[in-house]
Short mmCIF file of C-alpha atoms in Angstrom, two decimals:
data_model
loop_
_atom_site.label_atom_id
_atom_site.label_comp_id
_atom_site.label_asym_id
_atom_site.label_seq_id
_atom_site.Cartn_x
_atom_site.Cartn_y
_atom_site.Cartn_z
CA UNK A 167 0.00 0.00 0.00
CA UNK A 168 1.36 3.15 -1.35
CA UNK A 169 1.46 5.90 1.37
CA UNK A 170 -0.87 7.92 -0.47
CA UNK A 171 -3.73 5.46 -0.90
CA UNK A 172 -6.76 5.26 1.35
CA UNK A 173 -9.11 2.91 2.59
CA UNK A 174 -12.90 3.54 2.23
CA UNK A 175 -15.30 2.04 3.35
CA UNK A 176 -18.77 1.85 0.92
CA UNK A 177 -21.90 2.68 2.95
CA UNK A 178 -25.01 0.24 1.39
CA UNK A 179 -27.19 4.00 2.75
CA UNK A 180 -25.85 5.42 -0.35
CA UNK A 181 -26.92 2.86 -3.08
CA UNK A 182 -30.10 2.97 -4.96
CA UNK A 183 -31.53 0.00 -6.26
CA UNK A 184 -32.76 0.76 -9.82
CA UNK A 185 -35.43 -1.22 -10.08
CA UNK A 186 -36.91 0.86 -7.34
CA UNK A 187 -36.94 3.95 -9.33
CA UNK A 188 -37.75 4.02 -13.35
CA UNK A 189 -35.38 6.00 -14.95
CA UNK A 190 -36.39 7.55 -18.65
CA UNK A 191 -33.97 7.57 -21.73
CA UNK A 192 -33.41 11.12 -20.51
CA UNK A 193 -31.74 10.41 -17.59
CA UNK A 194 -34.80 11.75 -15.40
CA UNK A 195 -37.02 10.42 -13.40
CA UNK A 196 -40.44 11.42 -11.79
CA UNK A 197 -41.40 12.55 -8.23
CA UNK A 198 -44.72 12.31 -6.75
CA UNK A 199 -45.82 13.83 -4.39
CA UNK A 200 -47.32 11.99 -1.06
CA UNK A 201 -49.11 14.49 1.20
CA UNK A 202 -49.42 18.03 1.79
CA UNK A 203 -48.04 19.02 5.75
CA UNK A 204 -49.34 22.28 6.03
CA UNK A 205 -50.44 25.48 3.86
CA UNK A 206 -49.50 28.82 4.22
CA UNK A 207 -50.38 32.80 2.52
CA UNK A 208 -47.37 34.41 1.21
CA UNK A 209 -48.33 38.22 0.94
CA UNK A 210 -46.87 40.36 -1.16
CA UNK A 211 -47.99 44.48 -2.10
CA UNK A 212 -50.98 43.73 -4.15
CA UNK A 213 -51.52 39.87 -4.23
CA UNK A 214 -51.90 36.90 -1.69
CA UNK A 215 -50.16 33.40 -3.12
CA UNK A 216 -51.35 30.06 -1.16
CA UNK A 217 -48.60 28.04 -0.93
CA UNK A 218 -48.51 24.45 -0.08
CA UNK A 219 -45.63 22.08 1.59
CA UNK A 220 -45.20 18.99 -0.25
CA UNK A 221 -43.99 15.88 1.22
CA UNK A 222 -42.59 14.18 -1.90
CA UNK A 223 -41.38 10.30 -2.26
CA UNK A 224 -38.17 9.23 -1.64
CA UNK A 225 -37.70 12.39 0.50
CA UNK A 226 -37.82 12.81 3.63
CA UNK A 227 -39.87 15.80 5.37
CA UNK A 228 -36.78 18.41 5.43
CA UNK A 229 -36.70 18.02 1.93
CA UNK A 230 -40.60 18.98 1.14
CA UNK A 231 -40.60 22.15 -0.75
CA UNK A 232 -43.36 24.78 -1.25
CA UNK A 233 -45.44 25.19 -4.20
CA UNK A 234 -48.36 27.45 -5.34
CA UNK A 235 -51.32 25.88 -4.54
CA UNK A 236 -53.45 26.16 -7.43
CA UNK A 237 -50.86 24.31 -9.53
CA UNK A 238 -50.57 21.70 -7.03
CA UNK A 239 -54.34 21.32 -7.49
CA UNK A 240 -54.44 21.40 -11.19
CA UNK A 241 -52.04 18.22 -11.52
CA UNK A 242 -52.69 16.32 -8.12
CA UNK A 243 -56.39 17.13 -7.56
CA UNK A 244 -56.10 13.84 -4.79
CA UNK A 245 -53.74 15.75 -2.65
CA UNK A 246 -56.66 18.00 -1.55
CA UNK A 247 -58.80 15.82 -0.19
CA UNK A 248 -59.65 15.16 3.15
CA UNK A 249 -58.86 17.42 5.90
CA UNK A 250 -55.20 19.52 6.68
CA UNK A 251 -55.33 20.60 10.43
CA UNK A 252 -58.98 20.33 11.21
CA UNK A 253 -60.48 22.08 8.51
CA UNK A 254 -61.86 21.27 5.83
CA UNK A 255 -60.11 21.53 2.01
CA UNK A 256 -61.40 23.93 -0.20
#
């Protein structure tokens, strides 16, 4: 062993199975989202923007992001059903 190599050790945390995720020709793949934690009003001068955080899969929760709302509803329409903190969806 050459003084300048190094030992590492491989951590099976890091590897992805591939048949757990489909991969397109592109080199992408696609996330769905699995619930919505909590929703929230962003005010700005002259508007209001609901905002939504999205627990997505194969995240975990400190990786959910925020999204506008009404786009969130356009393409997941499920999402919104059911109740988020005791009251009722629009």
């Amino acid at each position: 062993m050459s003084r300048w190599s190094v030992d590492i050790e491989s951590d099976p945390s890091h590897v992805i199975a591939s048949s757990e995720i489909e991969i397109q020709s592109d080199m992408t793949y696609e996330e769905k989202p699995i619930r919505i934690l909590t929703r929230e009003v962003k005010e700005l001068r002259n508007k209001k923007i609901p905002l939504v955080k999205v627990l997505w899969n194969r995240h975990g929760i400190e990786e959910a992001t925020w999204e506008p709302e009404d786009s969130m509803r356009q393409q997941y329409l499920t999402l919104f059903n059911g109740k988020i903190f005791g009251d009722e969806n629009p």
